[in-house]
Each structure stands twice: as C-alpha cells, then as structure tokens.
Short mmCIF file of C-alpha atoms and ligand atoms in Angstrom, two decimals:
data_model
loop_
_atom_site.label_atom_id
_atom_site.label_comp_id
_atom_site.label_asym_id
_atom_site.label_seq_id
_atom_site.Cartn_x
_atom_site.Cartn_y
_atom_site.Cartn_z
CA UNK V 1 89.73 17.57 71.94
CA UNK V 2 86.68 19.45 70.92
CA UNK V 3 84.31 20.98 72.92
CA UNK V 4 80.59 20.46 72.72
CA UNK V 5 79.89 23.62 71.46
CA UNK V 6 82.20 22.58 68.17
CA UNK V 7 80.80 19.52 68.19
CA UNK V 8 77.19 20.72 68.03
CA UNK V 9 78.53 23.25 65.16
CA UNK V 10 80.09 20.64 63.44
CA UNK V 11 77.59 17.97 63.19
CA UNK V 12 75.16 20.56 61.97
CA UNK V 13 77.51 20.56 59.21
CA UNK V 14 77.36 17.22 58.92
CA UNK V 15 73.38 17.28 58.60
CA UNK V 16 74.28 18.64 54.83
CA UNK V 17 76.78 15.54 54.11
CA UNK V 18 75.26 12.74 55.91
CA UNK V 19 71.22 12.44 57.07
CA UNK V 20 71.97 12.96 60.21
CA UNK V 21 72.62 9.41 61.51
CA UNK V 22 71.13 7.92 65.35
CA UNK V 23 74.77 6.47 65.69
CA UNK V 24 76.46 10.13 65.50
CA UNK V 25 76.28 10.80 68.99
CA UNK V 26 78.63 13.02 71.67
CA UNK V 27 81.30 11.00 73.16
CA UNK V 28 82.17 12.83 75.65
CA UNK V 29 85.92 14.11 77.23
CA UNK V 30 87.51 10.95 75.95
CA UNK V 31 87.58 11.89 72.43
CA UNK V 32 86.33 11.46 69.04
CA UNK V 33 84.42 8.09 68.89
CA UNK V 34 81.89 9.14 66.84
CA UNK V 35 80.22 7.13 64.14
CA UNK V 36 78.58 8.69 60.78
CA UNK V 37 76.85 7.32 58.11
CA UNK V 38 77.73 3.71 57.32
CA UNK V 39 79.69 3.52 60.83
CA UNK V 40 82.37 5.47 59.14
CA UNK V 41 84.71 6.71 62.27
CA UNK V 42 85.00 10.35 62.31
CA UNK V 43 88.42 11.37 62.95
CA UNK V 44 88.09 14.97 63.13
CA UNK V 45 85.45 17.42 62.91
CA UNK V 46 87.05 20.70 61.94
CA UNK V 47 88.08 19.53 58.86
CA UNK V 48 86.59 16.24 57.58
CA UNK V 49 88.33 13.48 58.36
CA UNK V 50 86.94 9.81 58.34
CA UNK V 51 88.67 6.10 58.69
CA UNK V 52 86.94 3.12 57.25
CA UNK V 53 86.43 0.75 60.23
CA UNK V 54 88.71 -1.99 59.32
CA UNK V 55 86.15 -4.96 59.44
CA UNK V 56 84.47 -3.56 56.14
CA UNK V 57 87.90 -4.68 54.48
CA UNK V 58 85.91 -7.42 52.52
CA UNK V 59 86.36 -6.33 48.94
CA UNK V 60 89.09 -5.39 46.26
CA UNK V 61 87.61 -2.19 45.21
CA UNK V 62 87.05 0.09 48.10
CA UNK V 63 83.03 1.23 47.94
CA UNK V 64 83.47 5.10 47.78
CA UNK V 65 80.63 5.53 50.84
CA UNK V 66 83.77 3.53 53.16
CA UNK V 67 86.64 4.97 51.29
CA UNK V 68 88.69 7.38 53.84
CA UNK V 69 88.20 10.91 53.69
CA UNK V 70 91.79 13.17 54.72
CA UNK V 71 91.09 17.14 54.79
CA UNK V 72 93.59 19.21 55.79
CA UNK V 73 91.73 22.64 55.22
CA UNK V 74 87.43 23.38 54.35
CA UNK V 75 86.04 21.53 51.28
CA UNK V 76 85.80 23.95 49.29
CA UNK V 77 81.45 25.23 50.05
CA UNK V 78 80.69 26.45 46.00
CA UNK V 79 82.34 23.97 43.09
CA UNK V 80 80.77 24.62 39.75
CA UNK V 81 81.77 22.11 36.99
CA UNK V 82 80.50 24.24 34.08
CA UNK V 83 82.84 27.15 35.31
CA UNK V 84 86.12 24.85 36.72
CA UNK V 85 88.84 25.08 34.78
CA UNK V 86 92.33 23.89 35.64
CA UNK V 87 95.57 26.23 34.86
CA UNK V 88 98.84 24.55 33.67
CA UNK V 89 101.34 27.57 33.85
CA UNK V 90 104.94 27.78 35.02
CA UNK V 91 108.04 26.07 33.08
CA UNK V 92 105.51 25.23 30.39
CA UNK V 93 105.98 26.94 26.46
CA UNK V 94 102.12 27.40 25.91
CA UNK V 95 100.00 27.64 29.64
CA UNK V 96 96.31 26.16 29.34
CA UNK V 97 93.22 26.80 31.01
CA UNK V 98 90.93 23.71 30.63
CA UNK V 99 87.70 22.61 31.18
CA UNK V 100 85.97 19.62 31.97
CA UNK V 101 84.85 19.18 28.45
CA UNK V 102 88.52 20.08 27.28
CA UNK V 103 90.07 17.43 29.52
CA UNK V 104 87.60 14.69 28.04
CA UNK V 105 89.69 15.37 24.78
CA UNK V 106 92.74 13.59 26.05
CA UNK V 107 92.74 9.55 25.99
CA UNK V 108 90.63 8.25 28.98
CA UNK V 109 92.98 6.08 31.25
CA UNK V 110 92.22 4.32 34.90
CA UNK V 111 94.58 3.20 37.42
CA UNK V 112 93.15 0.78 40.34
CA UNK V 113 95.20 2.23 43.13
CA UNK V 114 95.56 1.63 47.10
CA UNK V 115 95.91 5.06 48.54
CA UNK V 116 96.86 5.46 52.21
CA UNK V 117 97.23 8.16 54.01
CA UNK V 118 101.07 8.77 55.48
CA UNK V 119 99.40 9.29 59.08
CA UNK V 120 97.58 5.95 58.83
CA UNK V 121 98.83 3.86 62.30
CA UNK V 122 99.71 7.09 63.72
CA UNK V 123 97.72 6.03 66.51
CA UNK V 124 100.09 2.81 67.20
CA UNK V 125 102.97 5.16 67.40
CA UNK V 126 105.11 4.25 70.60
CA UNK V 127 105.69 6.66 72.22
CA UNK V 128 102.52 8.66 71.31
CA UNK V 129 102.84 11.49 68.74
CA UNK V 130 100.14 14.55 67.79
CA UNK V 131 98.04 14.64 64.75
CA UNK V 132 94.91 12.45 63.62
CA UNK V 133 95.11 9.59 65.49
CA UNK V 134 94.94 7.11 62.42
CA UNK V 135 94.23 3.57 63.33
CA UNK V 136 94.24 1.02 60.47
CA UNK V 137 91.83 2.28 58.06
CA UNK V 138 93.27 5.41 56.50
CA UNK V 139 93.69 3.62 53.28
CA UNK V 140 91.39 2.52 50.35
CA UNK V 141 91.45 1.09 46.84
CA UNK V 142 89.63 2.55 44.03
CA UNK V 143 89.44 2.40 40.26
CA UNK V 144 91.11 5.93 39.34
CA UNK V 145 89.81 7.22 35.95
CA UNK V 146 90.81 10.28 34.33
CA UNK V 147 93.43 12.04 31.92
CA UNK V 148 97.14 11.17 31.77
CA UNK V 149 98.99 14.30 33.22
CA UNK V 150 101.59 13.60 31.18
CA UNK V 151 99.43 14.18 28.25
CA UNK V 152 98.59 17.66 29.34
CA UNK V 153 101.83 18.00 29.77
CA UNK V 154 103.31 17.69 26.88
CA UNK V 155 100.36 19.76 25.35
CA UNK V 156 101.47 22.57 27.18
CA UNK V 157 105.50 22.23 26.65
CA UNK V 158 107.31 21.15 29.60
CA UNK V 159 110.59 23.61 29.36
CA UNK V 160 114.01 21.66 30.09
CA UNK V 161 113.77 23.89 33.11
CA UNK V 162 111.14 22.18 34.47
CA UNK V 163 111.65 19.76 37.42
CA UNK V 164 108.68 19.76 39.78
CA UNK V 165 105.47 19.71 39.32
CA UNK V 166 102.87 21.86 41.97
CA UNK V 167 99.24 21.31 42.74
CA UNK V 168 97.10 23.29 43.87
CA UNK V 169 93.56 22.97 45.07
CA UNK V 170 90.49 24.77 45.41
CA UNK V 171 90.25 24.24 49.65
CA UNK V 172 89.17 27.00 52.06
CA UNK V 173 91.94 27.97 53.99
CA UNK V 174 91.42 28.92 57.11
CA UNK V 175 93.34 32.45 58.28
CA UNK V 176 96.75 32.06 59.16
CA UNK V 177 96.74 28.53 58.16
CA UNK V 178 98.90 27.72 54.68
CA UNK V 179 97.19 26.75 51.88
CA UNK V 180 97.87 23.04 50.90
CA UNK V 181 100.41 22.93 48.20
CA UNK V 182 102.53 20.23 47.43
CA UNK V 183 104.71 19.44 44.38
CA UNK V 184 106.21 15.81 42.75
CA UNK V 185 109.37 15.52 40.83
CA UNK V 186 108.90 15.85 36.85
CA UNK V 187 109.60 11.52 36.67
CA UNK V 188 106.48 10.96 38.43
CA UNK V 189 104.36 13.97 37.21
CA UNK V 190 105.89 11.89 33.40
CA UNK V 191 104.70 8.92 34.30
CA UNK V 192 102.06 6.80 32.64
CA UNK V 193 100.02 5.78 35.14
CA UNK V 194 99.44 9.56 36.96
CA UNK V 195 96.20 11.07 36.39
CA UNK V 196 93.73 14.17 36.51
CA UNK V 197 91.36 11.91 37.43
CA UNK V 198 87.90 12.93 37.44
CA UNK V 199 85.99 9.46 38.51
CA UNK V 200 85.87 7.06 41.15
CA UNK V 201 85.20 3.26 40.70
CA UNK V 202 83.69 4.55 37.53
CA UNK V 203 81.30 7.06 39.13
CA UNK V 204 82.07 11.43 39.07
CA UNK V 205 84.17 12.07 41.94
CA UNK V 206 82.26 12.75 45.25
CA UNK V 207 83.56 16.42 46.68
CA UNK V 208 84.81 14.89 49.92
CA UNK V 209 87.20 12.68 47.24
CA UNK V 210 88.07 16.26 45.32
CA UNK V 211 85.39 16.63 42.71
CA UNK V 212 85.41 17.67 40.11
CA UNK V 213 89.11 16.32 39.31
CA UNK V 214 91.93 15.78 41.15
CA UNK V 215 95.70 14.42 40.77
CA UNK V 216 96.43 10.69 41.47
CA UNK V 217 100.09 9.26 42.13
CA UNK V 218 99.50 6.26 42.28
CA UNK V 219 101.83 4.01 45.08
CA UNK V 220 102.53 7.82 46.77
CA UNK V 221 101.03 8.77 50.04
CA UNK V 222 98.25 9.59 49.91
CA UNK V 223 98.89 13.54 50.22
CA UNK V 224 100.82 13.93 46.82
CA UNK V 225 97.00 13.10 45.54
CA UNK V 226 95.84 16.82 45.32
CA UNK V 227 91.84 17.22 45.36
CA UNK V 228 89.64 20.14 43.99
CA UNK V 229 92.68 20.81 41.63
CA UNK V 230 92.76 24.52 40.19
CA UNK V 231 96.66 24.86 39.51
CA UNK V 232 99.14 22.87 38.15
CA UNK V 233 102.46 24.90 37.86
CA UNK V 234 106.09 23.38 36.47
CA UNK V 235 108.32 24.72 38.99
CA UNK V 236 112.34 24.81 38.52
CA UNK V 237 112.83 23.09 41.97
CA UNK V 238 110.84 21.33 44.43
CA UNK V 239 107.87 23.90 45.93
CA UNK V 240 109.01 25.36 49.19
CA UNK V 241 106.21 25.30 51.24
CA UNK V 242 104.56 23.84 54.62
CA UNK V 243 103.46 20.90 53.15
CA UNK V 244 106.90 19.79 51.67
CA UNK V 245 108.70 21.41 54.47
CA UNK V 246 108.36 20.72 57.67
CA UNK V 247 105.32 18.54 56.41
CA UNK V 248 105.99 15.10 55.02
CA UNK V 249 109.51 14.22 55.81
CA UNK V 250 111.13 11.72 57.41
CA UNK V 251 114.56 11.53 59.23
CA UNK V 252 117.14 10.04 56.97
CA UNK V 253 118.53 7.91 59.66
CA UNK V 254 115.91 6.51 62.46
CA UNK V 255 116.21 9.04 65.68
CA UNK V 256 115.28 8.24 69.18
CA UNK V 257 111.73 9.75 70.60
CA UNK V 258 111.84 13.16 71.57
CA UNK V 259 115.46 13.89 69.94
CA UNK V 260 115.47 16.92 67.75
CA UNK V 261 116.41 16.69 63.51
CA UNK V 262 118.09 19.28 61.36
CA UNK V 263 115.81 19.96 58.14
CA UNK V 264 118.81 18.98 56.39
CA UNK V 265 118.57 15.72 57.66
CA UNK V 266 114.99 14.71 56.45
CA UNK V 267 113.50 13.87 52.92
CA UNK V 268 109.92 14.20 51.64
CA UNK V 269 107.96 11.03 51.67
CA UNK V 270 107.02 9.46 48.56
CA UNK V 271 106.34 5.91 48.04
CA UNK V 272 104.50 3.63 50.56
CA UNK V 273 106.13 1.09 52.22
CA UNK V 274 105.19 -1.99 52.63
CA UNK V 275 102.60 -3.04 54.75
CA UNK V 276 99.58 -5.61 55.55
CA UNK V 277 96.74 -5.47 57.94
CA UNK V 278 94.32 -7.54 59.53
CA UNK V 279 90.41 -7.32 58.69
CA UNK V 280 88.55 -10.31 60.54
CA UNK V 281 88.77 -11.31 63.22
CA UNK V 282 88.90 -7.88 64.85
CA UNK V 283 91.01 -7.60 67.84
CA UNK V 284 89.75 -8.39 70.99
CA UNK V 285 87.23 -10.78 69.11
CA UNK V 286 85.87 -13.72 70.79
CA UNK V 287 86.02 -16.55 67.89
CA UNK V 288 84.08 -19.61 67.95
CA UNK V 289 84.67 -23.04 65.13
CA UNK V 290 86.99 -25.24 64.26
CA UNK V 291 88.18 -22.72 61.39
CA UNK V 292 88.84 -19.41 61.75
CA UNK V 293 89.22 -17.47 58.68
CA UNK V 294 91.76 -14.91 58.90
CA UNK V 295 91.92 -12.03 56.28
CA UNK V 296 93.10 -8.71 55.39
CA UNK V 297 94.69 -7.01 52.95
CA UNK V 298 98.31 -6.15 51.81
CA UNK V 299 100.20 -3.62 49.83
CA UNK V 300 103.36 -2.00 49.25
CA UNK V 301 103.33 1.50 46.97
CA UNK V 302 105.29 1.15 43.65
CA UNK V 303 106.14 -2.83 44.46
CA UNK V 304 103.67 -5.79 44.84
CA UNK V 305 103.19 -7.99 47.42
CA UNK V 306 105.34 -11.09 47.00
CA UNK V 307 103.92 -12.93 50.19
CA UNK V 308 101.80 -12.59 53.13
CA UNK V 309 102.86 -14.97 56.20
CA UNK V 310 100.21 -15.06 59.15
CA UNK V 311 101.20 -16.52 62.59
CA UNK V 312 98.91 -17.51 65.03
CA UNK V 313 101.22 -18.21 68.06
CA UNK V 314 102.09 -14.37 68.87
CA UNK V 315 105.42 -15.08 66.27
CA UNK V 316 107.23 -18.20 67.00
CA UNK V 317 105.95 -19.66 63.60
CA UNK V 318 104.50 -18.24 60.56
CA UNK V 319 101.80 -20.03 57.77
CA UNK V 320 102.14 -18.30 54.28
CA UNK V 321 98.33 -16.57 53.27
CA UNK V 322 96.80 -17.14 50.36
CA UNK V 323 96.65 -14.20 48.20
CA UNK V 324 93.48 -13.17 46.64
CA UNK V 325 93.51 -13.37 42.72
CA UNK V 326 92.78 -9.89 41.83
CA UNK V 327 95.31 -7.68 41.34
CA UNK V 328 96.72 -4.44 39.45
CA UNK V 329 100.38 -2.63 39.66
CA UNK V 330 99.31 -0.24 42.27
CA UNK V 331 96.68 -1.89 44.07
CA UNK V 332 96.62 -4.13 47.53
CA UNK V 333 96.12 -7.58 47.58
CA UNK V 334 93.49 -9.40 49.93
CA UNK V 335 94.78 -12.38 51.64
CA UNK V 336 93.57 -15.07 53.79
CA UNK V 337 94.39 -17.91 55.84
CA UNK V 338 92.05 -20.62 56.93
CA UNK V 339 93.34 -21.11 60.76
CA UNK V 340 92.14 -24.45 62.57
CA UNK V 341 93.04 -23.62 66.44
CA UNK V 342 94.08 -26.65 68.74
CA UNK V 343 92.44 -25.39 71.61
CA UNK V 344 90.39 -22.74 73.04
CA UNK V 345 92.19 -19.69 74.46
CA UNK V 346 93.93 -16.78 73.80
CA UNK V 347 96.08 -15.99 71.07
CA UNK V 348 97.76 -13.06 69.07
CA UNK V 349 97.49 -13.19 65.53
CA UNK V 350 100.05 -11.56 63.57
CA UNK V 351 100.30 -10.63 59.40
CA UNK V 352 103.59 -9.95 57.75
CA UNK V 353 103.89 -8.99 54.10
CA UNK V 354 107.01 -9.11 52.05
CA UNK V 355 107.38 -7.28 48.76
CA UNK V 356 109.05 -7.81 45.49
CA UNK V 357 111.58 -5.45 46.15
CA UNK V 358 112.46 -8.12 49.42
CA UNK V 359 111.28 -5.28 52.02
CA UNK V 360 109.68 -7.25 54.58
CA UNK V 361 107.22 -5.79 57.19
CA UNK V 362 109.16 -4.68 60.40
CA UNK V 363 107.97 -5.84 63.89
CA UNK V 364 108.48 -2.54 64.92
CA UNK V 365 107.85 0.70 62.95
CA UNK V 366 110.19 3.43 62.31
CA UNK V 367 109.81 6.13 64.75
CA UNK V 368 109.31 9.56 63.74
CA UNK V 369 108.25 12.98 65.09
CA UNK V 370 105.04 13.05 62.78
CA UNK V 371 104.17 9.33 63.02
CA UNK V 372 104.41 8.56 59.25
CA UNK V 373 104.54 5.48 57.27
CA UNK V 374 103.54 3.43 60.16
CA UNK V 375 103.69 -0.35 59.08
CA UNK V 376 104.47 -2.71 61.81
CA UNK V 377 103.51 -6.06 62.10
CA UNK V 378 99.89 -6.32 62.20
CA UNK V 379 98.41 -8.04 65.11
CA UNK V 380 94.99 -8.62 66.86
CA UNK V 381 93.66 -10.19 70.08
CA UNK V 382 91.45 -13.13 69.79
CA UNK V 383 89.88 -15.48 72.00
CA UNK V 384 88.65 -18.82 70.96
CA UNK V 385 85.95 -20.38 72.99
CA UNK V 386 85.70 -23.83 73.30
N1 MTE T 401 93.42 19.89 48.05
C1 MTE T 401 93.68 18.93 48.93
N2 MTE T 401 94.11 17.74 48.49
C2 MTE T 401 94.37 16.74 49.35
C3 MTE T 401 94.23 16.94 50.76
C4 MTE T 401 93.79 18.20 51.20
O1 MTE T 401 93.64 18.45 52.40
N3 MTE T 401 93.52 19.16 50.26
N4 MTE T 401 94.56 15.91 51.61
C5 MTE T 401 95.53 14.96 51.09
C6 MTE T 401 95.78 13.82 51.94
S1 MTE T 401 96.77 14.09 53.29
C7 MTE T 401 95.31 12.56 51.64
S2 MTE T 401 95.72 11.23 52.59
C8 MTE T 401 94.43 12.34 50.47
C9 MTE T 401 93.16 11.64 50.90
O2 MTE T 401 92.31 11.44 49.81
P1 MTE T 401 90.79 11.07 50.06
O3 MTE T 401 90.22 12.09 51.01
O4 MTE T 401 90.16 11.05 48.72
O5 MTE T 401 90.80 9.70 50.69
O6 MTE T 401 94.10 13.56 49.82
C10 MTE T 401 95.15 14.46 49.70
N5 MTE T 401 94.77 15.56 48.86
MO1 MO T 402 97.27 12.07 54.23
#
C-alpha cells in the first residue's frame, strides 16, 4: 500500500511519462486501481509497473502504448544512444565494446514473441501470496527486431569455459536493493532466434521497454529479457545472484501453502507454460444476442498451441475454438468461439489450451511461494439477458 504522500510523488513522475491523464486519480486505502494513459492499470508506483487491461486483447501484435511494463528497480533517468555502448567480456577470447552503429553491422533479424511476465495471475493465487498482484494482462506480443546474440558471440570467442551467459542493465538501483542481474545457459544465449534487440513492432524501443537495446529470449519469462543492457558477461556457471537465487525458482515437486523449501529443492524458471486467457466478454459482463463471441488468446513458451477448447457450462462440456490464422514459433495465438446461449442466465465460461508438447492447461495452478507461472483454467462470469 502506498501512502498519499508517495502517490502524489509518484504521479508527478508520471506527469513526465504520461500527460497527466483525468482517469489517474487516488484510490484510496484499498489499493492501486489507478488508470494511466490509455486505461493502462498501474500496478505499482515505485517502480513502473503497468498491466494491459485484458479487454484490449483484440490484435496479434501487441500496440507498444498497451504492451506491459515490469520494473524491478528506476528506469534508468539519463540514456544517451550516441554514448551507449554494450560490453561483451568474461569467457570470451576478444571482449567488445559496441555501439549502436557497431551493432547495425551484424545481420538484422526479428522474432514476433509473446512475453509474459512469471508473476502474471499472481493475483489468482489461492491462498494469496506477496508481490505485484498480476491479473491477466502481464503479457504482450511484439515484433522483436535486433541483432542475433549469437552473432556477437561468436565475434567475441565464446571460450569452451563458457556456460552462462549474464545481463546486465543500466537500472537505478535503489540502496540496499541488488542490482537486477540474471544469466541464461550458453544453449539459449546460442540460439537463433535470441536477440539484442533494439526495436519494437518495427519502431526504436520506448525506455519503459529498455531502450536503447535490450536481450530477448524468446518463449522465457519474461525476466530473462534484460532491458537498458550495458553488460553481457560469459560466466563459467550460472550467475549467483538475487535474481537467480531466491528469485525465479520453483519447487521441484508441488508443496503445500505455507510449507517451507530447501534451495536445493527449486530450479530457475525458464520456459512458459502453457496457458490461454479470456478477452471478451469480461467477467462479470452482462451479454445480450443470440451469439456471443468469445475470444482470447493462447500461448505456450517454446511449444505452440495445438488447441483451444472453450466451455460454456462452468466444465461439464467443452467446444474446440477456432484459432486465429496468424502465427509465428514464439508468438500466442488468438482464438474464438462463436457461442449461441439457450437461455438467459448465468454462466461461467471457461478456456483451456493444449500444446504440442500434449501439456494441457490445469484447472488448478501450481502453487508456489512467489506465485509464478500461474496458468489455470481461464474463466469469466457472464450474464445473458434475455
Ligand atoms: N534491466 C531490467 N530488465 C528487465 C527488468 C528489470 O527490472 N530491469 N524486468 C524484467 C521483467 S521481470 C519482465 S517481465 C520484463 C518485462 O518487459 P517489458 O517491461 O518490456 O514488458 O523485463 C525484464 N527485464
Ligand atoms: Mo517479470
């Protein structure tokens, strides 16, 4: 909870992001209902953190004014591009320092990616656990365009010591708070498809997305995405830091609420699970017709979405979606189903994707101290009026 006094502070801060909007107003004791520009819902204040209301879910591609915004630290206040340079060092045989200009030497590659963050549903956690209380729209798709890392890789030397790979980004750190730093194994950091990407659905970066480059993993939470990127370091072993440990890991085997896990016990998250969610109707909707379209969107990290079933009688039976024709490796899939209710009344709709791999979307989520990787069973409210 913030007080007013913060709040004040903060949206003063604001004024220099957003015009200051008539919808950004206090909320009050109960929390952080607070609207920006475009209705975006701001999650926190003391960093910047915003979720894309879920009923602007109407496109593929993600418009980058209603694409989530996840800050762990300050944005970094002073980001030339004429003086950023980006230092490959470690387990390398020839560091690099390289500019922007130097980076638009390597082959140009884009990746249309669906990056969530692992917190997203956090709020739908049962029981309740602390941190950003997430609801469903942590997560956005965006054309990625950049460098291949693996390029500048290879142009600096990758020793046969080299394992992990470290980023490291330009955010303000607050005192006593540990700077965001996060490593991926040497596979990933290899392959093909991860970037220093410096654009965004074909635009520069915006700073809140980590101008003027940042790393993209594509099908990887959303956290092994490092903005503002300054360092990039081959390390020997995995970096041994907050944000890898405690940060970021789940139990190996599910645990019951409140019981206590050995760090030996956990892993780091990587992929994304799979996972769809409902855009229209919202819950608690009131829905008038004879057809109701249902829609939404579904994805599942590194696999694709095989099938999206939607069921309109709180789960006894389930009516396979159609999935929307555009699609890329990494990217979610929009899916609809044209629903003609019987009656008037109320009714749970529920969405359940299944990927290639054959995971299929649980009815309940795994439980875990952090909330991560939440991806239940979708379901909304409605009530059709007759
Ligand atoms: N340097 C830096 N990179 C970061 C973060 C951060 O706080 N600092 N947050 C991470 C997390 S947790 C997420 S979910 C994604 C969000 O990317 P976005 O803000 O572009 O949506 O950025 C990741 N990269
Ligand atoms: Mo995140």
């Amino acid at each position: 909870m913030i007080s007013r006094r913060d709040f004040l502070k903060a949206t003063s801060a604001l004024a220099g992001v957003f015009s200051v909007h008539p919808l950004l107003a206090w909320a009050g004791e109960s929390g952080l209902v607070i609207s920006g520009e475009d209705g975006m819902i701001v999650r926190s204040l003391r960093f910047f953190d915003l979720e894309m209301p879920v009923e602007y879910l109407k496109a593929w591609i993600t418009p980058v004014p209603h694409f989530f915004v996840r800050n762990h630290m300050h944005e970094p206040s002073t980001l030339d591009a004429a003086e950023w340079r980006v230092s490959i060092g470690g387990e390398v045989e020839k560091p690099l320092s390289l500019s922007l200009e130097d980076l638009e030497k390597f082959a140009l590659h884009s990746v249309t990616n669906t990056l969530e963050c692992a917190g997203n549903g956090r709020a739908f956690q049962q029981p309740h656990v602390p941190g950003v209380q997430w609801q469903r729209g942590a997560v956005g798709t965006a054309r990625f365009s950049g460098v291949r890392l693996r390029d500048v890789l290879q142009r600096a030397g990758v020793k046969t010591t080299g394992k992990h790979v470290m980023f490291h980004g330009l955010d303000e750190v607050p005192a006593k708070v540990p700077p965001f730093v996060r490593s991926i194994p040497i596979e990933k950091a290899m392959d093909a498809d991860t970037l220093i990407a410096t654009k965004m659905n074909g635009a520069a970066l915006t700073k809140h997305h980590g101008y003027p480059a940042r790393a993209l993993v594509p099908g990887w939470i959303g956290a092994a995405s490092c903005k503002w990127l300054a360092e990039i370091k081959v390390l020997d072993k995995e970096f041994d830091g907050n944000f890898m440990s405690p940060g970021y890991r789940m139990p190996n085997q599910p645990i019951k609420p409140g019981e206590a896990v050995k760090p030996e016990d956990t892993h780091p998250i990587t992929a994304l699970g799979v996972k769809s969610i409902i855009a229209n109707p919202s819950d608690g909707a009131t829905v008038k017709g004879r057809a109701v379209q249902v829609h939404g969107a579904a994805w599942a990290g590194e696999a694709d979405i095989a099938r999206v079933e939607v069921s309109t009688d709180s789960g006894s039976t389930w009516n396979t979606a159609q999935l929307g024709k555009e699609q890329a490796r990494y990217a979610w899939r929009l899916w609809s189903y044209s629903w003609k209710p019987a009656k008037a009344g109320d009714f749970v709709l529920i969405s359940r994707a299944t990927d290639s791999q054959g995971r299929v979307q649980p009815s309940s989520a795994v439980w875990n101290p952090s909330g991560y990787l939440y991806n239940a069973v979708d379901q909304v409210k409605v009530h059709v009026e007759a």
